[in-house]
PDB file of C-alpha atoms in Angstrom:
ATOM      1  CA  ALA A   1     159.695 216.754  -1.566  1.00 70.00           C
ATOM      2  CA  GLN A   2     156.749 214.747  -1.395  1.00 79.00           C
ATOM      3  CA  LYS A   3     155.707 213.304  -4.601  1.00 92.00           C
ATOM      4  CA  VAL A   4     152.822 211.157  -5.557  1.00 96.00           C
ATOM      5  CA  THR A   5     152.475 209.269  -8.935  1.00 96.00           C
ATOM      6  CA  GLN A   6     149.806 207.366 -10.488  1.00 97.00           C
ATOM      7  CA  ALA A   7     151.278 206.119 -13.656  1.00 95.00           C
ATOM      8  CA  GLN A   8     147.506 204.715 -15.201  1.00 96.00           C
ATOM      9  CA  THR A   9     146.164 207.867 -16.851  1.00 95.00           C
ATOM     10  CA  GLU A  10     142.701 206.322 -17.734  1.00 97.00           C
ATOM     11  CA  ILE A  11     141.723 202.433 -17.461  1.00 97.00           C
ATOM     12  CA  SER A  12     138.616 201.362 -19.138  1.00 97.00           C
ATOM     13  CA  VAL A  13     136.787 197.874 -18.372  1.00 96.00           C
ATOM     14  CA  VAL A  14     133.690 196.293 -18.695  1.00 97.00           C
ATOM     15  CA  GLU A  15     131.077 196.055 -15.840  1.00 97.00           C
ATOM     16  CA  LYS A  16     131.731 193.498 -13.316  1.00 97.00           C
ATOM     17  CA  GLU A  17     135.385 193.415 -13.947  1.00 97.00           C
ATOM     18  CA  ASP A  18     137.947 194.309 -11.145  1.00 97.00           C
ATOM     19  CA  VAL A  19     140.133 197.200 -11.472  1.00 97.00           C
ATOM     20  CA  THR A  20     143.241 198.305  -9.505  1.00 97.00           C
ATOM     21  CA  LEU A  21     144.592 201.650  -9.525  1.00 98.00           C
ATOM     22  CA  ASP A  22     148.093 202.016  -8.796  1.00 97.00           C
ATOM     23  CA  CYS A  23     149.701 204.777  -6.321  1.00 98.00           C
ATOM     24  CA  VAL A  24     153.550 205.248  -5.872  1.00 98.00           C
ATOM     25  CA  TYR A  25     154.398 207.893  -3.336  1.00 97.00           C
ATOM     26  CA  GLU A  26     157.946 209.583  -2.127  1.00 95.00           C
ATOM     27  CA  THR A  27     158.435 211.241   1.140  1.00 93.00           C
ATOM     28  CA  ARG A  28     161.315 211.371   3.672  1.00 90.00           C
ATOM     29  CA  ASP A  29     158.825 211.599   6.399  1.00 89.00           C
ATOM     30  CA  THR A  30     158.360 208.865   8.857  1.00 89.00           C
ATOM     31  CA  THR A  31     154.651 210.098   9.836  1.00 88.00           C
ATOM     32  CA  TYR A  32     152.220 210.672   6.905  1.00 91.00           C
ATOM     33  CA  TYR A  33     148.876 209.843   5.485  1.00 90.00           C
ATOM     34  CA  LEU A  34     147.920 208.357   2.294  1.00 93.00           C
ATOM     35  CA  PHE A  35     144.361 209.069   0.889  1.00 92.00           C
ATOM     36  CA  TRP A  36     142.145 208.053  -2.143  1.00 94.00           C
ATOM     37  CA  TYR A  37     139.581 210.679  -3.395  1.00 93.00           C
ATOM     38  CA  LYS A  38     137.026 209.738  -6.027  1.00 94.00           C
ATOM     39  CA  GLN A  39     135.889 212.715  -8.300  1.00 93.00           C
ATOM     40  CA  PRO A  40     132.763 211.625 -10.620  1.00 91.00           C
ATOM     41  CA  PRO A  41     131.932 213.819 -13.698  1.00 88.00           C
ATOM     42  CA  SER A  42     129.880 216.349 -11.188  1.00 85.00           C
ATOM     43  CA  GLY A  43     133.363 217.476 -10.064  1.00 85.00           C
ATOM     44  CA  GLU A  44     133.069 217.438  -6.210  1.00 85.00           C
ATOM     45  CA  LEU A  45     135.849 215.382  -4.180  1.00 89.00           C
ATOM     46  CA  VAL A  46     134.586 212.200  -2.328  1.00 88.00           C
ATOM     47  CA  PHE A  47     136.840 211.032   0.322  1.00 88.00           C
ATOM     48  CA  LEU A  48     137.287 207.144   0.274  1.00 91.00           C
ATOM     49  CA  ILE A  49     140.060 206.338   2.319  1.00 88.00           C
ATOM     50  CA  ARG A  50     142.896 207.824   4.951  1.00 87.00           C
ATOM     51  CA  ARG A  51     145.504 205.389   5.999  1.00 88.00           C
ATOM     52  CA  ASN A  52     148.614 206.772   8.236  1.00 87.00           C
ATOM     53  CA  SER A  53     152.223 205.630   7.817  1.00 90.00           C
ATOM     54  CA  PHE A  54     151.760 203.331  10.861  1.00 88.00           C
ATOM     55  CA  ASP A  55     149.264 201.084   9.921  1.00 84.00           C
ATOM     56  CA  GLU A  56     150.078 198.828   7.093  1.00 82.00           C
ATOM     57  CA  GLN A  57     146.896 196.634   7.556  1.00 81.00           C
ATOM     58  CA  ASN A  58     145.021 196.016   4.435  1.00 82.00           C
ATOM     59  CA  GLU A  59     141.504 197.398   4.225  1.00 83.00           C
ATOM     60  CA  ILE A  60     138.462 196.419   2.623  1.00 84.00           C
ATOM     61  CA  SER A  61     135.154 198.594   2.391  1.00 86.00           C
ATOM     62  CA  GLY A  62     132.457 196.903   0.354  1.00 91.00           C
ATOM     63  CA  ARG A  63     133.823 196.375  -3.171  1.00 93.00           C
ATOM     64  CA  TYR A  64     136.876 198.404  -2.331  1.00 94.00           C
ATOM     65  CA  SER A  65     139.958 197.291  -1.043  1.00 93.00           C
ATOM     66  CA  TRP A  66     143.552 199.073  -0.244  1.00 93.00           C
ATOM     67  CA  ASN A  67     146.756 197.358  -0.204  1.00 94.00           C
ATOM     68  CA  PHE A  68     149.271 199.747   1.551  1.00 94.00           C
ATOM     69  CA  GLN A  69     153.293 198.498   1.348  1.00 93.00           C
ATOM     70  CA  LYS A  70     155.513 200.672   2.864  1.00 92.00           C
ATOM     71  CA  SER A  71     158.757 198.578   1.474  1.00 92.00           C
ATOM     72  CA  THR A  72     157.422 199.678  -2.111  1.00 95.00           C
ATOM     73  CA  SER A  73     155.902 202.950  -0.985  1.00 95.00           C
ATOM     74  CA  SER A  74     152.613 202.322  -2.750  1.00 96.00           C
ATOM     75  CA  PHE A  75     149.097 202.098  -1.679  1.00 96.00           C
ATOM     76  CA  ASN A  76     146.851 200.573  -4.605  1.00 96.00           C
ATOM     77  CA  PHE A  77     143.214 200.856  -4.959  1.00 95.00           C
ATOM     78  CA  THR A  78     141.263 197.999  -5.971  1.00 96.00           C
ATOM     79  CA  ILE A  79     137.248 197.781  -7.108  1.00 96.00           C
ATOM     80  CA  THR A  80     135.667 194.749  -7.509  1.00 96.00           C
ATOM     81  CA  ALA A  81     133.132 193.796  -9.456  1.00 97.00           C
ATOM     82  CA  SER A  82     133.066 197.195 -11.017  1.00 97.00           C
ATOM     83  CA  GLN A  83     129.800 199.233 -11.704  1.00 97.00           C
ATOM     84  CA  VAL A  84     129.178 202.006 -14.290  1.00 96.00           C
ATOM     85  CA  VAL A  85     128.801 204.173 -11.348  1.00 95.00           C
ATOM     86  CA  ASP A  86     132.246 203.558 -10.335  1.00 96.00           C
ATOM     87  CA  SER A  87     133.169 205.679 -13.507  1.00 97.00           C
ATOM     88  CA  ALA A  88     135.174 208.660 -12.272  1.00 97.00           C
ATOM     89  CA  VAL A  89     138.882 210.062 -11.511  1.00 96.00           C
ATOM     90  CA  TYR A  90     140.292 208.621  -8.800  1.00 97.00           C
ATOM     91  CA  PHE A  91     143.297 210.520  -6.930  1.00 96.00           C
ATOM     92  CA  CYS A  92     146.018 209.531  -4.610  1.00 96.00           C
ATOM     93  CA  ALA A  93     147.174 211.776  -2.020  1.00 94.00           C
ATOM     94  CA  LEU A  94     149.981 212.031   0.414  1.00 93.00           C
ATOM     95  CA  SER A  95     149.967 214.679   3.239  1.00 89.00           C
ATOM     96  CA  GLU A  96     153.307 215.228   5.720  1.00 85.00           C
ATOM     97  CA  VAL A  97     152.632 216.214   9.239  1.00 78.00           C
ATOM     98  CA  THR A  98     155.972 218.248   8.829  1.00 79.00           C
ATOM     99  CA  ALA A  99     154.562 220.195   5.975  1.00 76.00           C
ATOM    100  CA  GLY A 100     151.385 221.376   7.759  1.00 74.00           C
ATOM    101  CA  ASN A 101     149.349 217.987   6.154  1.00 77.00           C
ATOM    102  CA  LYS A 102     148.806 219.788   3.342  1.00 82.00           C
ATOM    103  CA  LEU A 103     148.028 217.376   0.503  1.00 86.00           C
ATOM    104  CA  THR A 104     149.797 216.779  -2.732  1.00 91.00           C
ATOM    105  CA  PHE A 105     147.704 214.565  -5.610  1.00 93.00           C
ATOM    106  CA  GLY A 106     148.827 212.509  -7.988  1.00 95.00           C
ATOM    107  CA  GLY A 107     147.540 213.409 -11.466  1.00 93.00           C
ATOM    108  CA  GLY A 108     144.668 210.683 -11.264  1.00 95.00           C
ATOM    109  CA  THR A 109     143.408 207.940 -13.049  1.00 97.00           C
ATOM    110  CA  ARG A 110     140.333 208.163 -15.294  1.00 97.00           C
ATOM    111  CA  VAL A 111     138.172 205.119 -14.768  1.00 98.00           C
ATOM    112  CA  LEU A 112     135.602 204.322 -17.442  1.00 97.00           C
ATOM    113  CA  VAL A 113     132.837 201.292 -16.609  1.00 97.00           C
ATOM    114  CA  LYS A 114     131.344 200.190 -19.981  1.00 96.00           C
ATOM    115  CA  PRO A 115     127.930 198.671 -19.471  1.00 95.00           C
TER     116      PRO A 115
ATOM    117  CA  GLY B   1     127.565 225.509   8.629  1.00 53.00           C
ATOM    118  CA  ALA B   2     127.468 222.016   7.827  1.00 74.00           C
ATOM    119  CA  GLY B   3     130.359 221.977   4.975  1.00 89.00           C
ATOM    120  CA  VAL B   4     132.811 224.356   3.208  1.00 93.00           C
ATOM    121  CA  SER B   5     131.125 226.820   1.486  1.00 94.00           C
ATOM    122  CA  GLN B   6     132.594 228.392  -1.519  1.00 96.00           C
ATOM    123  CA  SER B   7     131.331 231.549  -3.716  1.00 96.00           C
ATOM    124  CA  PRO B   8     130.553 232.223  -6.365  1.00 97.00           C
ATOM    125  CA  SER B   9     130.263 228.508  -7.635  1.00 95.00           C
ATOM    126  CA  ASN B  10     131.039 230.075 -11.179  1.00 96.00           C
ATOM    127  CA  LYS B  11     132.555 233.199 -12.239  1.00 97.00           C
ATOM    128  CA  VAL B  12     133.268 234.368 -16.174  1.00 98.00           C
ATOM    129  CA  THR B  13     135.752 237.344 -16.000  1.00 97.00           C
ATOM    130  CA  GLU B  14     137.712 239.329 -18.788  1.00 97.00           C
ATOM    131  CA  LYS B  15     141.419 238.879 -19.029  1.00 97.00           C
ATOM    132  CA  GLY B  16     142.903 241.366 -17.297  1.00 97.00           C
ATOM    133  CA  LYS B  17     140.414 241.863 -14.516  1.00 98.00           C
ATOM    134  CA  ASP B  18     140.767 240.778 -11.032  1.00 98.00           C
ATOM    135  CA  VAL B  19     138.338 238.423  -9.185  1.00 98.00           C
ATOM    136  CA  GLU B  20     137.699 237.313  -5.528  1.00 98.00           C
ATOM    137  CA  LEU B  21     136.907 233.789  -4.987  1.00 98.00           C
ATOM    138  CA  ARG B  22     135.623 233.306  -1.011  1.00 97.00           C
ATOM    139  CA  CYS B  23     135.831 230.170   1.511  1.00 97.00           C
ATOM    140  CA  ASP B  24     133.365 229.674   4.267  1.00 96.00           C
ATOM    141  CA  PRO B  25     135.367 226.663   6.096  1.00 94.00           C
ATOM    142  CA  ILE B  26     133.588 224.515   8.691  1.00 91.00           C
ATOM    143  CA  SER B  27     133.295 226.242  12.108  1.00 89.00           C
ATOM    144  CA  GLY B  28     135.891 225.464  14.511  1.00 85.00           C
ATOM    145  CA  HIS B  29     138.212 224.272  11.726  1.00 88.00           C
ATOM    146  CA  THR B  30     141.819 225.903  12.504  1.00 87.00           C
ATOM    147  CA  ALA B  31     143.326 225.166   8.826  1.00 89.00           C
ATOM    148  CA  LEU B  32     142.376 226.019   5.543  1.00 93.00           C
ATOM    149  CA  TYR B  33     143.668 225.155   2.127  1.00 93.00           C
ATOM    150  CA  TRP B  34     143.567 226.579  -1.434  1.00 96.00           C
ATOM    151  CA  TYR B  35     143.812 224.089  -4.533  1.00 96.00           C
ATOM    152  CA  ARG B  36     143.602 224.605  -8.051  1.00 97.00           C
ATOM    153  CA  GLN B  37     142.687 221.861 -10.656  1.00 95.00           C
ATOM    154  CA  ARG B  38     142.929 222.676 -14.175  1.00 94.00           C
ATOM    155  CA  LEU B  39     140.915 220.590 -17.078  1.00 90.00           C
ATOM    156  CA  GLY B  40     141.531 217.351 -16.778  1.00 85.00           C
ATOM    157  CA  GLN B  41     144.359 217.403 -14.523  1.00 87.00           C
ATOM    158  CA  GLY B  42     144.867 217.066 -10.561  1.00 88.00           C
ATOM    159  CA  LEU B  43     144.852 219.359  -7.795  1.00 93.00           C
ATOM    160  CA  GLU B  44     147.403 221.690  -7.030  1.00 93.00           C
ATOM    161  CA  PHE B  45     148.392 223.285  -3.710  1.00 93.00           C
ATOM    162  CA  LEU B  46     148.257 226.867  -3.692  1.00 96.00           C
ATOM    163  CA  ILE B  47     148.158 228.383  -0.105  1.00 95.00           C
ATOM    164  CA  TYR B  48     147.577 226.951   3.240  1.00 91.00           C
ATOM    165  CA  PHE B  49     146.673 228.735   6.409  1.00 91.00           C
ATOM    166  CA  GLN B  50     146.893 227.190  10.221  1.00 87.00           C
ATOM    167  CA  GLY B  51     145.453 229.468  12.933  1.00 83.00           C
ATOM    168  CA  ASN B  52     147.350 232.578  13.360  1.00 83.00           C
ATOM    169  CA  SER B  53     150.719 231.092  12.016  1.00 86.00           C
ATOM    170  CA  ALA B  54     152.080 233.060   8.821  1.00 89.00           C
ATOM    171  CA  PRO B  55     150.674 231.315   5.774  1.00 91.00           C
ATOM    172  CA  ASP B  56     152.545 228.740   3.396  1.00 91.00           C
ATOM    173  CA  LYS B  57     152.433 230.205   0.401  1.00 93.00           C
ATOM    174  CA  SER B  58     154.872 228.001  -1.445  1.00 92.00           C
ATOM    175  CA  GLY B  59     152.162 226.832  -4.137  1.00 93.00           C
ATOM    176  CA  LEU B  60     151.243 230.549  -5.253  1.00 96.00           C
ATOM    177  CA  PRO B  61     152.071 230.606  -9.049  1.00 95.00           C
ATOM    178  CA  SER B  62     152.612 234.088  -9.425  1.00 95.00           C
ATOM    179  CA  ASP B  63     152.826 237.355  -7.554  1.00 96.00           C
ATOM    180  CA  ARG B  64     149.344 237.850  -9.197  1.00 97.00           C
ATOM    181  CA  PHE B  65     148.084 235.098  -6.988  1.00 98.00           C
ATOM    182  CA  SER B  66     147.218 236.470  -3.152  1.00 97.00           C
ATOM    183  CA  ALA B  67     145.023 235.362   0.008  1.00 97.00           C
ATOM    184  CA  GLU B  68     143.736 236.034   3.074  1.00 95.00           C
ATOM    185  CA  ARG B  69     142.170 234.844   5.991  1.00 94.00           C
ATOM    186  CA  THR B  70     140.858 236.407   9.199  1.00 85.00           C
ATOM    187  CA  GLY B  71     141.513 234.325  12.536  1.00 80.00           C
ATOM    188  CA  GLU B  72     139.829 230.985  11.879  1.00 80.00           C
ATOM    189  CA  SER B  73     136.891 232.473   9.633  1.00 88.00           C
ATOM    190  CA  VAL B  74     136.277 233.107   5.706  1.00 94.00           C
ATOM    191  CA  SER B  75     139.343 233.260   3.454  1.00 97.00           C
ATOM    192  CA  THR B  76     139.473 235.274  -0.213  1.00 97.00           C
ATOM    193  CA  LEU B  77     141.832 234.126  -3.060  1.00 98.00           C
ATOM    194  CA  THR B  78     142.343 237.000  -5.247  1.00 98.00           C
ATOM    195  CA  ILE B  79     143.859 236.830  -8.619  1.00 98.00           C
ATOM    196  CA  GLN B  80     145.121 240.200 -10.234  1.00 98.00           C
ATOM    197  CA  ARG B  81     145.302 240.865 -14.249  1.00 98.00           C
ATOM    198  CA  THR B  82     143.478 237.298 -14.580  1.00 98.00           C
ATOM    199  CA  GLN B  83     145.044 235.639 -17.535  1.00 97.00           C
ATOM    200  CA  GLN B  84     143.385 232.583 -19.772  1.00 96.00           C
ATOM    201  CA  GLU B  85     145.612 230.282 -18.087  1.00 96.00           C
ATOM    202  CA  ASP B  86     144.037 230.782 -14.880  1.00 97.00           C
ATOM    203  CA  SER B  87     141.053 229.039 -16.148  1.00 97.00           C
ATOM    204  CA  ALA B  88     140.364 226.205 -13.581  1.00 97.00           C
ATOM    205  CA  VAL B  89     138.499 225.119 -10.797  1.00 96.00           C
ATOM    206  CA  TYR B  90     139.589 226.518  -7.391  1.00 97.00           C
ATOM    207  CA  LEU B  91     138.883 224.557  -4.505  1.00 96.00           C
ATOM    208  CA  CYS B  92     139.387 225.079  -0.502  1.00 95.00           C
ATOM    209  CA  ALA B  93     139.547 222.266   1.994  1.00 92.00           C
ATOM    210  CA  SER B  94     139.275 222.961   5.697  1.00 90.00           C
ATOM    211  CA  SER B  95     140.349 220.742   8.659  1.00 87.00           C
ATOM    212  CA  HIS B  96     140.885 220.480  12.207  1.00 79.00           C
ATOM    213  CA  TYR B  97     143.494 219.436  14.537  1.00 67.00           C
ATOM    214  CA  GLY B  98     142.279 218.787  17.931  1.00 57.00           C
ATOM    215  CA  THR B  99     143.373 215.672  19.763  1.00 49.00           C
ATOM    216  CA  GLY B 100     144.347 213.877  16.564  1.00 54.00           C
ATOM    217  CA  TRP B 101     143.713 215.183  12.910  1.00 60.00           C
ATOM    218  CA  TYR B 102     140.530 214.016  11.446  1.00 63.00           C
ATOM    219  CA  GLY B 103     141.481 214.984   7.642  1.00 73.00           C
ATOM    220  CA  TYR B 104     139.747 217.446   5.298  1.00 84.00           C
ATOM    221  CA  THR B 105     136.488 218.413   4.115  1.00 87.00           C
ATOM    222  CA  PHE B 106     136.492 220.078   0.482  1.00 91.00           C
ATOM    223  CA  GLY B 107     133.881 222.901  -0.677  1.00 92.00           C
ATOM    224  CA  SER B 108     132.160 222.042  -4.176  1.00 91.00           C
ATOM    225  CA  GLY B 109     134.706 224.855  -5.738  1.00 94.00           C
ATOM    226  CA  THR B 110     134.421 227.849  -7.808  1.00 96.00           C
ATOM    227  CA  ARG B 111     134.816 227.333 -11.620  1.00 96.00           C
ATOM    228  CA  LEU B 112     137.048 230.264 -13.118  1.00 98.00           C
ATOM    229  CA  THR B 113     136.795 230.822 -16.909  1.00 98.00           C
ATOM    230  CA  VAL B 114     139.033 233.794 -18.089  1.00 97.00           C
ATOM    231  CA  VAL B 115     137.883 234.716 -21.741  1.00 97.00           C
TER     232      VAL B 115
END
């Protein structure tokens, strides 16, 4: 069965510090997708990134970067030079093609960026 | 519409009453998913519809929960004899399968409070 673990429940940093969110997943499929979503206090889910299992290239988007390592089943997310607006809950999620692409979410990591 | 629409946005109901939650997916999206998010927790998969195939109901927590979808249009999630533990935000997402798979679009959710 698919499973996503976000071991960090809450991280508190001071503005401009870097913060890395860990995500470890379990799947028996060879074809799957990994996601990160941001959920600010307003509650909506904001899509950040999707990565398929065949693309291990790391990605950078502005202050965000992602490190996908199949060997350790991890898909970690780093926010560089954090800002107060980054305060939110961040979810890692996995979907398996054989399971209809339904998403399995991790428990989320709450990031609090203090000014 | 441009996005996934859910109604009502908020619902307060008395314990024991039935409630219906509605989801209007993006036109043309063949797949529709329901998730539940309890306060401070991650998202739990409830049910998934794909075209005319039998729905995947594996996430429904009890027989008080049911959902319907007519073709590739509106879906309703019904909770009978509501309990206080049903209080949560219920999120709907839709997805399109065409020449590839393009990920999910989430609605803003229905916040259900059972008193």
